[in-house]
Amino acid sequence: MKFFGEKRIRRRYRLILCFVLMIFVLLLINNFHKKVYERKKVLRVGVFTGSYWNRYNGNSYKILNDAIAEYEKKHPDVSVEYVNGITRDNYEEWLAEKMVLGDMPDVFFVPSGDFNIFLNIGAMKNLNGFIRKDKDFSESKFYEKTLLCGKNKNSQYAIPYECSPTMMMVNETLLNQNGIMLAGKDWTWSDFYNICEKVCVRTSTSIDQYGTINYGWKDAFTSNKVKLFNKNATKCDFTGNNIYESIIFLERLSKLPQGRVTSATDFYKGIVAFEPMLFSTYRSYKARDFGTNNYTDFEWKYTTMPAGTSGDNISRLDTLCVAMSDDTLNPDAAWDFIKVLTCSDKIQKEIFDYSEGLSPLREVTEDDDLSKYMREEYGIVLDKVIISEVMDNAEVQNRFQNQEDIEAEVGNAVNSILEANSNIQMEQIIWNRRINDYLKKLK
């Protein structure tokens, strides 16, 4: 009996010992996870809601969330966070407040018009060092002009995430009905004008036809290689011959029969031959009509912008970039996340499902399988010959403070000259003085 009693006692002790050991192990595991959690880095991202291209978009954070998931899978020691609900209009002010408080997000999106502002206040870290030492990062993957959108002098401060060039939309049906053959991608102002002149006639059914809509001074100045301002837009040269040629051309267009279109929707009625349009706008309209089976009763496509007398087939380019805060405490983690957003083919391809622009990665945008998918799924044509030509010849727009107000003043000058019956070159001199006086007041 004594033997069995001792056996039970030993068994009880072993159970108690096992229980104590199990508790100890659980405490160790819990303590380990707690320390790992405490050591986990937090990477904050600055982003705005809605579409950068001013189109309706119900997938504001879809690409970002997928990029975060891809990143955190490879970096379990980092948690990526962002504040949602910040509108595009309030985004610049929100970032400025964060910088004043010393609470800038580690990574933030940079609209093209805000690049110089963030640059001048020292908000963005110079990325040259990261680019040089990172063998997995290749600048050659990007369209060269998109990289320039995030560059100042020889330093890269932001990496392109999404872009949209201005292209010329063409009503193929209207041209065919008038027996007009569109010139190739190297077409000129002369080609453009001649086609508009042929189209601008009143048909036998009394339906007006128009040559072009929304072709303005920015389009003409860009394609004629006009350089209006110095770098910071503190001085303007409105007297150049390139500007004179541009205004003369705009005047010729405006004097065509039915030269001025009064309704912004006339192109979609099928009665206008040409309209310059951001590629993002083209995508938005095409996808909407394709998705609702609301097909227009005419065929339309895009091509390059016509070259000016002293210029080339140059388009304006708008690019949304991603930058790193100069004050980030986690620069390596921030750089790796920027690469996921901008260099991952998987993430970049999502732009074609959940946004409206183009990927700045050449191999993504010009991928044949993606082209087939976009045509079948959305009715979008990705003409890689035209897109490549446009992107290679695009012009990065000068970015400066008070840009909208300053450009509005230039627009007033052009419109005033077009409406006046006076010497254009003399008017250029007068407006040159007025614009420069206006710039001095803004200092």
PDB file of C-alpha atoms in Angstrom, residues 33-324:
ATOM      1  CA  HIS A  33       5.799  38.232 -28.935  1.00  0.00           C
ATOM      2  CA  LYS A  34       5.436  41.287 -26.735  1.00  0.00           C
ATOM      3  CA  LYS A  35       9.040  42.297 -27.350  1.00  0.00           C
ATOM      4  CA  VAL A  36       8.671  41.661 -31.086  1.00  0.00           C
ATOM      5  CA  TYR A  37       5.546  43.823 -31.131  1.00  0.00           C
ATOM      6  CA  GLU A  38       7.304  46.534 -29.140  1.00  0.00           C
ATOM      7  CA  ARG A  39      10.201  46.430 -31.608  1.00  0.00           C
ATOM      8  CA  LYS A  40       7.893  46.566 -34.647  1.00  0.00           C
ATOM      9  CA  LYS A  41       8.498  49.664 -36.734  1.00  0.00           C
ATOM     10  CA  VAL A  42       5.593  51.832 -37.805  1.00  0.00           C
ATOM     11  CA  LEU A  43       5.780  53.345 -41.271  1.00  0.00           C
ATOM     12  CA  ARG A  44       3.310  56.162 -41.911  1.00  0.00           C
ATOM     13  CA  VAL A  45       2.074  57.104 -45.384  1.00  0.00           C
ATOM     14  CA  GLY A  46       0.620  60.450 -46.495  1.00  0.00           C
ATOM     15  CA  VAL A  47      -2.143  59.969 -49.054  1.00  0.00           C
ATOM     16  CA  PHE A  48      -5.354  61.687 -50.188  1.00  0.00           C
ATOM     17  CA  THR A  49      -8.721  60.192 -51.014  1.00  0.00           C
ATOM     18  CA  GLY A  50     -10.333  60.195 -54.442  1.00  0.00           C
ATOM     19  CA  SER A  51      -8.802  60.277 -57.889  1.00  0.00           C
ATOM     20  CA  TYR A  52      -5.740  62.393 -58.612  1.00  0.00           C
ATOM     21  CA  TRP A  53      -7.183  62.907 -62.104  1.00  0.00           C
ATOM     22  CA  ASN A  54     -10.457  64.434 -60.871  1.00  0.00           C
ATOM     23  CA  ARG A  55     -12.495  61.472 -62.048  1.00  0.00           C
ATOM     24  CA  TYR A  56     -14.954  59.468 -59.966  1.00  0.00           C
ATOM     25  CA  ASN A  57     -13.088  56.653 -58.246  1.00  0.00           C
ATOM     26  CA  GLY A  58     -14.555  54.320 -55.642  1.00  0.00           C
ATOM     27  CA  ASN A  59     -11.250  52.502 -55.120  1.00  0.00           C
ATOM     28  CA  SER A  60      -9.211  55.267 -53.475  1.00  0.00           C
ATOM     29  CA  TYR A  61      -7.119  53.033 -51.245  1.00  0.00           C
ATOM     30  CA  LYS A  62      -7.284  49.702 -53.077  1.00  0.00           C
ATOM     31  CA  ILE A  63      -3.811  49.877 -54.654  1.00  0.00           C
ATOM     32  CA  LEU A  64      -2.253  51.297 -51.486  1.00  0.00           C
ATOM     33  CA  ASN A  65      -3.787  48.555 -49.329  1.00  0.00           C
ATOM     34  CA  ASP A  66      -2.528  45.870 -51.704  1.00  0.00           C
ATOM     35  CA  ALA A  67       0.939  47.432 -51.682  1.00  0.00           C
ATOM     36  CA  ILE A  68       0.893  47.446 -47.879  1.00  0.00           C
ATOM     37  CA  ALA A  69      -0.098  43.766 -47.806  1.00  0.00           C
ATOM     38  CA  GLU A  70       2.713  42.879 -50.236  1.00  0.00           C
ATOM     39  CA  TYR A  71       5.212  44.921 -48.258  1.00  0.00           C
ATOM     40  CA  GLU A  72       4.261  43.640 -44.794  1.00  0.00           C
ATOM     41  CA  LYS A  73       4.465  40.033 -46.001  1.00  0.00           C
ATOM     42  CA  LYS A  74       8.171  40.614 -46.736  1.00  0.00           C
ATOM     43  CA  HIS A  75       8.706  42.920 -43.745  1.00  0.00           C
ATOM     44  CA  PRO A  76       6.887  41.377 -40.735  1.00  0.00           C
ATOM     45  CA  ASP A  77       8.739  43.749 -38.399  1.00  0.00           C
ATOM     46  CA  VAL A  78       7.083  46.807 -40.008  1.00  0.00           C
ATOM     47  CA  SER A  79       3.482  48.008 -39.764  1.00  0.00           C
ATOM     48  CA  VAL A  80       2.320  50.474 -42.441  1.00  0.00           C
ATOM     49  CA  GLU A  81      -0.371  52.977 -41.489  1.00  0.00           C
ATOM     50  CA  TYR A  82      -2.148  55.926 -43.124  1.00  0.00           C
ATOM     51  CA  VAL A  83      -4.888  58.422 -42.314  1.00  0.00           C
ATOM     52  CA  ASN A  84      -7.880  58.133 -44.635  1.00  0.00           C
ATOM     53  CA  GLY A  85     -10.422  60.763 -45.573  1.00  0.00           C
ATOM     54  CA  ILE A  86      -7.988  63.577 -46.444  1.00  0.00           C
ATOM     55  CA  THR A  87      -9.250  65.285 -49.593  1.00  0.00           C
ATOM     56  CA  ARG A  88      -7.016  66.343 -52.473  1.00  0.00           C
ATOM     57  CA  ASP A  89      -7.845  70.011 -51.781  1.00  0.00           C
ATOM     58  CA  ASN A  90      -6.785  69.724 -48.123  1.00  0.00           C
ATOM     59  CA  TYR A  91      -3.804  67.442 -48.676  1.00  0.00           C
ATOM     60  CA  GLU A  92      -1.101  70.101 -49.099  1.00  0.00           C
ATOM     61  CA  GLU A  93      -2.255  71.960 -45.982  1.00  0.00           C
ATOM     62  CA  TRP A  94      -2.437  68.711 -44.001  1.00  0.00           C
ATOM     63  CA  LEU A  95       1.154  67.832 -44.923  1.00  0.00           C
ATOM     64  CA  ALA A  96       2.337  71.361 -44.086  1.00  0.00           C
ATOM     65  CA  GLU A  97       0.766  71.103 -40.628  1.00  0.00           C
ATOM     66  CA  LYS A  98       2.390  67.708 -40.109  1.00  0.00           C
ATOM     67  CA  MET A  99       5.778  69.171 -41.001  1.00  0.00           C
ATOM     68  CA  VAL A 100       5.384  72.123 -38.629  1.00  0.00           C
ATOM     69  CA  LEU A 101       4.505  69.692 -35.828  1.00  0.00           C
ATOM     70  CA  GLY A 102       7.491  67.488 -36.674  1.00  0.00           C
ATOM     71  CA  ASP A 103       5.118  64.653 -37.471  1.00  0.00           C
ATOM     72  CA  MET A 104       5.587  64.168 -41.228  1.00  0.00           C
ATOM     73  CA  PRO A 105       4.628  60.763 -42.645  1.00  0.00           C
ATOM     74  CA  ASP A 106       7.647  58.669 -43.630  1.00  0.00           C
ATOM     75  CA  VAL A 107       6.378  58.274 -47.195  1.00  0.00           C
ATOM     76  CA  PHE A 108       3.972  60.625 -48.969  1.00  0.00           C
ATOM     77  CA  PHE A 109       2.428  61.136 -52.391  1.00  0.00           C
ATOM     78  CA  VAL A 110       3.526  64.268 -54.274  1.00  0.00           C
ATOM     79  CA  PRO A 111       1.156  65.912 -56.802  1.00  0.00           C
ATOM     80  CA  SER A 112       3.153  67.582 -59.579  1.00  0.00           C
ATOM     81  CA  GLY A 113       2.009  71.079 -58.640  1.00  0.00           C
ATOM     82  CA  ASP A 114       3.257  70.611 -55.070  1.00  0.00           C
ATOM     83  CA  PHE A 115       6.719  69.267 -55.892  1.00  0.00           C
ATOM     84  CA  ASN A 116       8.541  72.618 -55.747  1.00  0.00           C
ATOM     85  CA  ILE A 117       6.715  73.586 -52.561  1.00  0.00           C
ATOM     86  CA  PHE A 118       7.871  70.453 -50.737  1.00  0.00           C
ATOM     87  CA  LEU A 119      11.322  70.834 -52.258  1.00  0.00           C
ATOM     88  CA  ASN A 120      11.728  74.437 -51.114  1.00  0.00           C
ATOM     89  CA  ILE A 121      10.709  73.686 -47.520  1.00  0.00           C
ATOM     90  CA  GLY A 122      13.050  70.695 -47.346  1.00  0.00           C
ATOM     91  CA  ALA A 123      10.314  68.109 -46.856  1.00  0.00           C
ATOM     92  CA  MET A 124      11.730  65.482 -49.246  1.00  0.00           C
ATOM     93  CA  LYS A 125      14.841  63.381 -48.770  1.00  0.00           C
ATOM     94  CA  ASN A 126      17.361  63.183 -51.609  1.00  0.00           C
ATOM     95  CA  LEU A 127      17.045  59.629 -52.939  1.00  0.00           C
ATOM     96  CA  ASN A 128      20.269  59.512 -54.963  1.00  0.00           C
ATOM     97  CA  GLY A 129      22.089  57.464 -52.314  1.00  0.00           C
ATOM     98  CA  PHE A 130      19.341  54.836 -52.176  1.00  0.00           C
ATOM     99  CA  ILE A 131      19.238  54.588 -55.971  1.00  0.00           C
ATOM    100  CA  ARG A 132      23.010  54.197 -56.295  1.00  0.00           C
ATOM    101  CA  LYS A 133      23.356  51.396 -53.733  1.00  0.00           C
ATOM    102  CA  ASP A 134      20.170  49.478 -54.594  1.00  0.00           C
ATOM    103  CA  LYS A 135      20.912  46.921 -57.310  1.00  0.00           C
ATOM    104  CA  ASP A 136      17.222  45.999 -57.507  1.00  0.00           C
ATOM    105  CA  PHE A 137      16.204  49.529 -58.536  1.00  0.00           C
ATOM    106  CA  SER A 138      16.611  50.456 -62.189  1.00  0.00           C
ATOM    107  CA  GLU A 139      15.845  53.923 -63.531  1.00  0.00           C
ATOM    108  CA  SER A 140      15.749  52.443 -67.043  1.00  0.00           C
ATOM    109  CA  LYS A 141      12.437  50.716 -66.209  1.00  0.00           C
ATOM    110  CA  PHE A 142      10.679  54.081 -66.144  1.00  0.00           C
ATOM    111  CA  TYR A 143       9.720  56.426 -68.940  1.00  0.00           C
ATOM    112  CA  GLU A 144      12.530  58.956 -68.673  1.00  0.00           C
ATOM    113  CA  LYS A 145      10.251  61.994 -68.584  1.00  0.00           C
ATOM    114  CA  THR A 146       8.311  60.660 -65.576  1.00  0.00           C
ATOM    115  CA  LEU A 147      11.537  60.478 -63.569  1.00  0.00           C
ATOM    116  CA  LEU A 148      12.176  64.136 -64.403  1.00  0.00           C
ATOM    117  CA  CYS A 149       8.910  64.973 -62.640  1.00  0.00           C
ATOM    118  CA  GLY A 150      10.530  63.981 -59.347  1.00  0.00           C
ATOM    119  CA  LYS A 151      13.936  65.459 -60.072  1.00  0.00           C
ATOM    120  CA  ASN A 152      15.628  68.753 -59.256  1.00  0.00           C
ATOM    121  CA  LYS A 153      18.948  69.439 -60.971  1.00  0.00           C
ATOM    122  CA  ASN A 154      20.793  66.109 -60.630  1.00  0.00           C
ATOM    123  CA  SER A 155      18.954  64.861 -57.553  1.00  0.00           C
ATOM    124  CA  GLN A 156      15.959  62.514 -57.480  1.00  0.00           C
ATOM    125  CA  TYR A 157      13.567  63.507 -54.704  1.00  0.00           C
ATOM    126  CA  ALA A 158      10.492  61.510 -55.719  1.00  0.00           C
ATOM    127  CA  ILE A 159       9.748  58.375 -57.737  1.00  0.00           C
ATOM    128  CA  PRO A 160       6.913  58.373 -60.318  1.00  0.00           C
ATOM    129  CA  TYR A 161       3.846  56.350 -59.328  1.00  0.00           C
ATOM    130  CA  GLU A 162       1.239  57.191 -61.997  1.00  0.00           C
ATOM    131  CA  CYS A 163       1.140  59.496 -65.010  1.00  0.00           C
ATOM    132  CA  SER A 164      -1.141  60.904 -67.676  1.00  0.00           C
ATOM    133  CA  PRO A 165      -0.063  62.749 -70.829  1.00  0.00           C
ATOM    134  CA  THR A 166      -2.253  65.010 -72.945  1.00  0.00           C
ATOM    135  CA  MET A 167      -3.171  63.375 -76.262  1.00  0.00           C
ATOM    136  CA  MET A 168      -5.203  64.439 -79.256  1.00  0.00           C
ATOM    137  CA  MET A 169      -8.532  62.633 -79.487  1.00  0.00           C
ATOM    138  CA  VAL A 170      -9.714  62.016 -83.039  1.00  0.00           C
ATOM    139  CA  ASN A 171     -13.251  61.415 -84.320  1.00  0.00           C
ATOM    140  CA  GLU A 172     -12.428  58.803 -86.953  1.00  0.00           C
ATOM    141  CA  THR A 173     -16.020  58.519 -88.146  1.00  0.00           C
ATOM    142  CA  LEU A 174     -16.319  62.250 -88.838  1.00  0.00           C
ATOM    143  CA  LEU A 175     -13.052  62.278 -90.762  1.00  0.00           C
ATOM    144  CA  ASN A 176     -14.078  59.261 -92.827  1.00  0.00           C
ATOM    145  CA  GLN A 177     -17.452  60.815 -93.634  1.00  0.00           C
ATOM    146  CA  ASN A 178     -15.629  63.855 -94.991  1.00  0.00           C
ATOM    147  CA  GLY A 179     -13.108  61.789 -96.954  1.00  0.00           C
ATOM    148  CA  ILE A 180     -10.208  62.959 -94.805  1.00  0.00           C
ATOM    149  CA  MET A 181      -7.120  60.868 -94.104  1.00  0.00           C
ATOM    150  CA  LEU A 182      -5.426  61.569 -90.768  1.00  0.00           C
ATOM    151  CA  ALA A 183      -1.723  62.317 -90.999  1.00  0.00           C
ATOM    152  CA  GLY A 184       0.718  60.060 -89.121  1.00  0.00           C
ATOM    153  CA  LYS A 185       2.074  60.580 -85.620  1.00  0.00           C
ATOM    154  CA  ASP A 186       4.536  63.186 -86.982  1.00  0.00           C
ATOM    155  CA  TRP A 187       1.758  65.529 -88.099  1.00  0.00           C
ATOM    156  CA  THR A 188       2.032  69.321 -87.877  1.00  0.00           C
ATOM    157  CA  TRP A 189      -0.047  72.438 -87.222  1.00  0.00           C
ATOM    158  CA  SER A 190      -0.491  72.695 -90.973  1.00  0.00           C
ATOM    159  CA  ASP A 191      -2.011  69.193 -91.127  1.00  0.00           C
ATOM    160  CA  PHE A 192      -4.187  69.971 -88.117  1.00  0.00           C
ATOM    161  CA  TYR A 193      -5.465  73.251 -89.562  1.00  0.00           C
ATOM    162  CA  ASN A 194      -6.175  71.800 -93.017  1.00  0.00           C
ATOM    163  CA  ILE A 195      -8.294  69.009 -91.537  1.00  0.00           C
ATOM    164  CA  CYS A 196     -10.187  71.426 -89.292  1.00  0.00           C
ATOM    165  CA  GLU A 197     -10.837  73.673 -92.303  1.00  0.00           C
ATOM    166  CA  LYS A 198     -12.314  70.781 -94.309  1.00  0.00           C
ATOM    167  CA  VAL A 199     -14.489  69.661 -91.411  1.00  0.00           C
ATOM    168  CA  CYS A 200     -15.815  73.131 -90.579  1.00  0.00           C
ATOM    169  CA  VAL A 201     -18.652  73.137 -93.107  1.00  0.00           C
ATOM    170  CA  ARG A 202     -22.413  73.104 -92.819  1.00  0.00           C
ATOM    171  CA  THR A 203     -23.720  69.827 -94.175  1.00  0.00           C
ATOM    172  CA  SER A 204     -26.793  69.371 -96.367  1.00  0.00           C
ATOM    173  CA  THR A 205     -28.741  68.362 -93.248  1.00  0.00           C
ATOM    174  CA  SER A 206     -27.808  71.655 -91.559  1.00  0.00           C
ATOM    175  CA  ILE A 207     -25.804  69.890 -88.853  1.00  0.00           C
ATOM    176  CA  ASP A 208     -22.806  71.915 -87.745  1.00  0.00           C
ATOM    177  CA  GLN A 209     -19.389  70.264 -87.767  1.00  0.00           C
ATOM    178  CA  TYR A 210     -16.438  71.602 -85.868  1.00  0.00           C
ATOM    179  CA  GLY A 211     -12.705  71.254 -86.268  1.00  0.00           C
ATOM    180  CA  THR A 212     -11.565  71.253 -82.650  1.00  0.00           C
ATOM    181  CA  ILE A 213     -12.612  71.976 -79.090  1.00  0.00           C
ATOM    182  CA  ASN A 214     -10.479  72.915 -76.071  1.00  0.00           C
ATOM    183  CA  TYR A 215      -7.282  73.372 -78.044  1.00  0.00           C
ATOM    184  CA  GLY A 216      -5.798  76.263 -76.082  1.00  0.00           C
ATOM    185  CA  TRP A 217      -2.702  78.307 -75.515  1.00  0.00           C
ATOM    186  CA  LYS A 218      -1.045  75.673 -73.312  1.00  0.00           C
ATOM    187  CA  ASP A 219      -1.278  73.105 -76.096  1.00  0.00           C
ATOM    188  CA  ALA A 220       0.009  75.520 -78.724  1.00  0.00           C
ATOM    189  CA  PHE A 221       2.833  76.880 -76.532  1.00  0.00           C
ATOM    190  CA  THR A 222       3.980  73.373 -75.551  1.00  0.00           C
ATOM    191  CA  SER A 223       4.060  72.030 -79.110  1.00  0.00           C
ATOM    192  CA  ASN A 224       5.965  75.124 -80.276  1.00  0.00           C
ATOM    193  CA  LYS A 225       8.619  74.844 -77.524  1.00  0.00           C
ATOM    194  CA  VAL A 226       7.653  78.035 -75.735  1.00  0.00           C
ATOM    195  CA  LYS A 227       9.564  78.722 -72.497  1.00  0.00           C
ATOM    196  CA  LEU A 228       7.493  81.314 -70.672  1.00  0.00           C
ATOM    197  CA  PHE A 229       9.054  81.474 -67.217  1.00  0.00           C
ATOM    198  CA  ASN A 230      12.321  81.075 -65.427  1.00  0.00           C
ATOM    199  CA  LYS A 231      12.547  78.208 -62.927  1.00  0.00           C
ATOM    200  CA  ASN A 232      10.626  79.809 -60.049  1.00  0.00           C
ATOM    201  CA  ALA A 233       8.328  81.880 -62.297  1.00  0.00           C
ATOM    202  CA  THR A 234       9.700  85.188 -61.012  1.00  0.00           C
ATOM    203  CA  LYS A 235      10.200  86.424 -64.584  1.00  0.00           C
ATOM    204  CA  CYS A 236       8.261  85.916 -67.812  1.00  0.00           C
ATOM    205  CA  ASP A 237       9.239  86.352 -71.451  1.00  0.00           C
ATOM    206  CA  PHE A 238       6.031  86.864 -73.412  1.00  0.00           C
ATOM    207  CA  THR A 239       7.731  88.520 -76.384  1.00  0.00           C
ATOM    208  CA  GLY A 240       9.338  85.502 -78.075  1.00  0.00           C
ATOM    209  CA  ASN A 241       8.754  84.565 -81.700  1.00  0.00           C
ATOM    210  CA  ASN A 242       7.551  81.104 -80.670  1.00  0.00           C
ATOM    211  CA  ILE A 243       4.719  82.779 -78.758  1.00  0.00           C
ATOM    212  CA  TYR A 244       3.924  84.987 -81.746  1.00  0.00           C
ATOM    213  CA  GLU A 245       3.675  81.898 -83.994  1.00  0.00           C
ATOM    214  CA  SER A 246       1.439  80.172 -81.447  1.00  0.00           C
ATOM    215  CA  ILE A 247      -0.960  83.100 -81.166  1.00  0.00           C
ATOM    216  CA  ILE A 248      -1.124  83.457 -84.949  1.00  0.00           C
ATOM    217  CA  PHE A 249      -2.045  79.778 -85.204  1.00  0.00           C
ATOM    218  CA  LEU A 250      -4.713  80.047 -82.488  1.00  0.00           C
ATOM    219  CA  GLU A 251      -6.116  83.074 -84.309  1.00  0.00           C
ATOM    220  CA  ARG A 252      -6.326  81.136 -87.581  1.00  0.00           C
ATOM    221  CA  LEU A 253      -8.180  78.301 -85.860  1.00  0.00           C
ATOM    222  CA  SER A 254     -10.632  80.691 -84.208  1.00  0.00           C
ATOM    223  CA  LYS A 255     -11.521  82.308 -87.553  1.00  0.00           C
ATOM    224  CA  LEU A 256     -12.564  79.086 -89.231  1.00  0.00           C
ATOM    225  CA  PRO A 257     -16.300  78.725 -89.962  1.00  0.00           C
ATOM    226  CA  GLN A 258     -17.792  77.267 -86.767  1.00  0.00           C
ATOM    227  CA  GLY A 259     -14.308  77.759 -85.364  1.00  0.00           C
ATOM    228  CA  ARG A 260     -15.408  78.121 -81.768  1.00  0.00           C
ATOM    229  CA  VAL A 261     -17.386  75.374 -80.081  1.00  0.00           C
ATOM    230  CA  THR A 262     -19.819  76.544 -77.429  1.00  0.00           C
ATOM    231  CA  SER A 263     -20.671  73.245 -75.754  1.00  0.00           C
ATOM    232  CA  ALA A 264     -18.072  71.184 -73.895  1.00  0.00           C
ATOM    233  CA  THR A 265     -19.975  68.015 -74.746  1.00  0.00           C
ATOM    234  CA  ASP A 266     -19.967  68.526 -78.516  1.00  0.00           C
ATOM    235  CA  PHE A 267     -17.085  66.112 -79.047  1.00  0.00           C
ATOM    236  CA  TYR A 268     -19.170  63.324 -77.506  1.00  0.00           C
ATOM    237  CA  LYS A 269     -22.046  64.214 -79.822  1.00  0.00           C
ATOM    238  CA  GLY A 270     -19.808  63.222 -82.724  1.00  0.00           C
ATOM    239  CA  ILE A 271     -19.683  66.645 -84.387  1.00  0.00           C
ATOM    240  CA  VAL A 272     -16.104  67.679 -83.483  1.00  0.00           C
ATOM    241  CA  ALA A 273     -13.009  66.258 -85.184  1.00  0.00           C
ATOM    242  CA  PHE A 274     -10.372  66.877 -82.481  1.00  0.00           C
ATOM    243  CA  GLU A 275     -10.067  67.452 -78.745  1.00  0.00           C
ATOM    244  CA  PRO A 276      -6.878  67.444 -76.608  1.00  0.00           C
ATOM    245  CA  MET A 277      -7.516  65.307 -73.554  1.00  0.00           C
ATOM    246  CA  LEU A 278      -5.613  63.769 -70.664  1.00  0.00           C
ATOM    247  CA  PHE A 279      -5.259  60.036 -71.170  1.00  0.00           C
ATOM    248  CA  SER A 280      -6.938  59.589 -67.778  1.00  0.00           C
ATOM    249  CA  THR A 281     -10.029  61.405 -69.088  1.00  0.00           C
ATOM    250  CA  TYR A 282     -10.067  59.222 -72.202  1.00  0.00           C
ATOM    251  CA  ARG A 283      -9.906  56.113 -70.030  1.00  0.00           C
ATOM    252  CA  SER A 284     -12.685  57.336 -67.780  1.00  0.00           C
ATOM    253  CA  TYR A 285     -15.107  58.089 -70.627  1.00  0.00           C
ATOM    254  CA  LYS A 286     -14.300  54.936 -72.571  1.00  0.00           C
ATOM    255  CA  ALA A 287     -14.642  52.641 -69.572  1.00  0.00           C
ATOM    256  CA  ARG A 288     -17.902  54.281 -68.492  1.00  0.00           C
ATOM    257  CA  ASP A 289     -19.500  53.886 -71.931  1.00  0.00           C
ATOM    258  CA  PHE A 290     -18.170  50.351 -72.330  1.00  0.00           C
ATOM    259  CA  GLY A 291     -19.384  49.287 -68.890  1.00  0.00           C
ATOM    260  CA  THR A 292     -22.909  50.611 -69.415  1.00  0.00           C
ATOM    261  CA  ASN A 293     -23.150  49.545 -73.073  1.00  0.00           C
ATOM    262  CA  ASN A 294     -23.702  53.229 -73.800  1.00  0.00           C
ATOM    263  CA  TYR A 295     -21.536  53.233 -76.895  1.00  0.00           C
ATOM    264  CA  THR A 296     -21.124  56.458 -78.830  1.00  0.00           C
ATOM    265  CA  ASP A 297     -22.324  56.215 -82.414  1.00  0.00           C
ATOM    266  CA  PHE A 298     -18.897  57.142 -83.764  1.00  0.00           C
ATOM    267  CA  GLU A 299     -15.388  55.712 -83.530  1.00  0.00           C
ATOM    268  CA  TRP A 300     -12.706  57.749 -81.785  1.00  0.00           C
ATOM    269  CA  LYS A 301      -9.072  57.191 -80.949  1.00  0.00           C
ATOM    270  CA  TYR A 302      -6.010  59.165 -79.842  1.00  0.00           C
ATOM    271  CA  THR A 303      -2.793  60.295 -81.448  1.00  0.00           C
ATOM    272  CA  THR A 304       0.118  62.645 -80.773  1.00  0.00           C
ATOM    273  CA  MET A 305      -0.297  66.407 -80.497  1.00  0.00           C
ATOM    274  CA  PRO A 306       0.427  68.307 -83.753  1.00  0.00           C
ATOM    275  CA  ALA A 307       3.892  69.863 -83.964  1.00  0.00           C
ATOM    276  CA  GLY A 308       4.237  73.636 -84.003  1.00  0.00           C
ATOM    277  CA  THR A 309       6.163  75.611 -86.616  1.00  0.00           C
ATOM    278  CA  SER A 310       9.240  75.797 -84.370  1.00  0.00           C
ATOM    279  CA  GLY A 311       8.392  72.807 -82.223  1.00  0.00           C
ATOM    280  CA  ASP A 312       7.629  69.099 -82.175  1.00  0.00           C
ATOM    281  CA  ASN A 313       4.869  66.595 -81.330  1.00  0.00           C
ATOM    282  CA  ILE A 314       5.127  67.447 -77.648  1.00  0.00           C
ATOM    283  CA  SER A 315       2.487  66.675 -75.028  1.00  0.00           C
ATOM    284  CA  ARG A 316       2.111  68.030 -71.528  1.00  0.00           C
ATOM    285  CA  LEU A 317       2.749  65.375 -68.876  1.00  0.00           C
ATOM    286  CA  ASP A 318       1.288  65.194 -65.386  1.00  0.00           C
ATOM    287  CA  THR A 319       2.816  62.722 -62.939  1.00  0.00           C
ATOM    288  CA  LEU A 320       1.940  61.714 -59.379  1.00  0.00           C
ATOM    289  CA  CYS A 321       5.114  60.792 -57.483  1.00  0.00           C
ATOM    290  CA  VAL A 322       6.043  59.291 -54.113  1.00  0.00           C
ATOM    291  CA  ALA A 323       8.658  60.847 -51.810  1.00  0.00           C
ATOM    292  CA  MET A 324      10.362  60.088 -48.499  1.00  0.00           C
TER     293      MET A 324
END
